Amino acid sequence: MANLTETNSFQSSLSLKHQNLQRKAQRFAEEVLMPYESQCEENDGLDQASLYVINQDVLNWELNAINHAKEDGGQGLTIFEQMLINEQLGKVTNAIWDTVFQPAYPLRLATEQQKKEYVIPTNQGLRRDAYAITEEQAGSDPSQCITRADRVDGGFRINGEKWFVTVGDAADYLLVHAHVDGDPSQATVFFVDKDTEGVKVKRTPLYTHHFAYEHPEFIFEDVLVDEMKILGNVGEGYDLTKDWFVEARLGIAARCVGAATRALESANDFAAERQQFGKSIRNFQAIEFKLADMTVAIMAAKSMLYRVCSDISESYDRKANHARAAALKLYCSEMAGNVCDQAVQILGGRGYMRENAVERLWRDVRVDRIWEGTSEIQRTIIGGQIKKRGLGIYVG
Ligand SMILES: Cc1cc2nc3c(=O)[nH]c(=O)nc-3n(C[C@H](O)[C@H](O)[C@H](O)COP(=O)(O)OP(=O)(O)OC[C@H]3O[C@@H](n4cnc5c(N)ncnc54)[C@H](O)[C@@H]3O)c2cc1C
C-alpha cells in the first residue's frame, strides 16, 4: 500500500521522540484496533470480552489517558503529542479509537479526594467517565438546559434528562452539567455515579455509525449528591464545558485528518489497480483530478492541524485556544466529509459496500460536523471572535 508516512512526508521534520510516538500510535491502530472493525460493524458494537482485551492493550502500550498528568495516572502528553496519536487513531473505523480512553480534560481540576475516587482510577482504565450536557431542548444552546440541581441539606438534588451521552453505556459515572437552583448563571458540573438511586437509562437510540459504544439518554429523578461531587466550583459549568470542547474539537480535527488520509490511501490504491476501458482508472483525468484535490485538501488541513496544535501546546490563552480549536474542527471535519465522499466515488459500487473501510469512514465522519458544536456553531464562534479580536487571531 502506498503509505503516506513514507520519507519525504511531513513526518520527517518531526523530532525522533515525536516520530516514535506517531509510529507507536500507527502500529496500535493497525495491529490492535483495526482487526476489530468488522466485528464492530456487524454487531453495532464490541462485546465485553473484546473491550476488556483492548483496555489491557491500551494500558500495556501506555496509551491510556494521554491527556492527563503522569502524577494522576495519565501519560502527560502535550497537545501536539496528543494530536499525533489522535491522527493515527482516526484511521480506525467504527470509532474504535474511543477505546483509547482520554478522560475529560476538566477532570484535572478535581480536588485531591475526587482525584483518588474518580480521576486516577479513570486514567488507569478502572473507571470510565461520560460527559452529559445536551438535552432535548438544549443542543447548540446549552443555556436552555433544564436539568437542575437544587440545594438541599448537605448537597444537591438533581432532576432532568440528558441526551446523546457518548460512552454512557460503558461509563460508571457521568459528568452532568446542571443549573443550580435552575439558574443558568449557576451552571455547574457534577460527578454522578450511574448506580446512584434515581439515575436511569431512558433509551438507547441507533445512529448512522456503528460505534464501539452507545450514546444513551439518561433520566435523573431526585438524584442526591453531596457537596464533594461538584467539579470545580458552582457557576463554573460553562468554563469547564468550554475547556472540554477545546480538547474534544482538537481531537476531532486530528482524527478527521487521519480518517481522510486512510480514505485517500484506499482510493489511490484502488485507482491504480482498477482497470476499465483497458486502463487503470487513475489514467482518466476525472479520477486523477479527484485524487489531486483530495491530496491538497489533506495537505492544507494537516498543515493547519500541526501548526495550531503546536501553538496551543505552548499557549495558556484559554480564549485564543477556544477560537482556534473552532476553526480547526470546522475545517478538518468538512475536509474529511468531502475527501471520504470522493473516495467512495472513486471506488464506485465497492465504495458503497460496508466491508470496505472507505464506506465506513464516509459514514463515521458525518457526525464530526455535528457533535462538539455543529459547523454552523463553529462559524458563529469564528465570526464572533473576528468581530471582538480582529482577524489576527486567525491569519496574523
Ligand atoms: C453521535 C452523537 C454523540 C454525541 N455525544 C454527546 C456527548 O457525549 N455529550 C453531550 O453532551 N452531547 C453529545 N452530542 C450532542 C451534540 O453535541 C449535539 O447534537 C450538537 O451540539 C447539536 O445540537 P442538536 O443536535 O440539539 O442540534 P440543534 O442545536 O437543534 O441544531 C439543529 C440545526 O440548527 C443549527 N443551528 C442551531 N443554532 C444555530 C445558530 N445559532 N446559527 C446557525 N445555525 C444554528 C445547527 O447547526 C443544526 O444544523 C452527541 C451527538 C451525536 C449525534
GROMACS .gro file of C-alpha atoms in nm, residues 264 285-295 342-343 345-346:
model
   16
  264LEU     CA    1  -0.721   0.871   0.021
  285GLN     CA    2  -0.835   1.276  -1.575
  286ALA     CA    3  -1.168   1.282  -1.389
  287ILE     CA    4  -1.022   1.040  -1.134
  288GLU     CA    5  -0.674   1.189  -1.128
  289PHE     CA    6  -0.814   1.534  -1.053
  290LYS     CA    7  -1.020   1.393  -0.766
  291LEU     CA    8  -0.704   1.238  -0.619
  292ALA     CA    9  -0.521   1.568  -0.663
  293ASP     CA   10  -0.795   1.767  -0.490
  294MET     CA   11  -0.820   1.516  -0.204
  295THR     CA   12  -0.444   1.524  -0.154
  342GLN     CA   13  -1.477   1.143  -0.316
  343ALA     CA   14  -1.309   0.820  -0.204
  345GLN     CA   15  -1.694   0.776  -0.568
  346ILE     CA   16  -1.354   0.651  -0.683
   0.00000   0.00000   0.00000
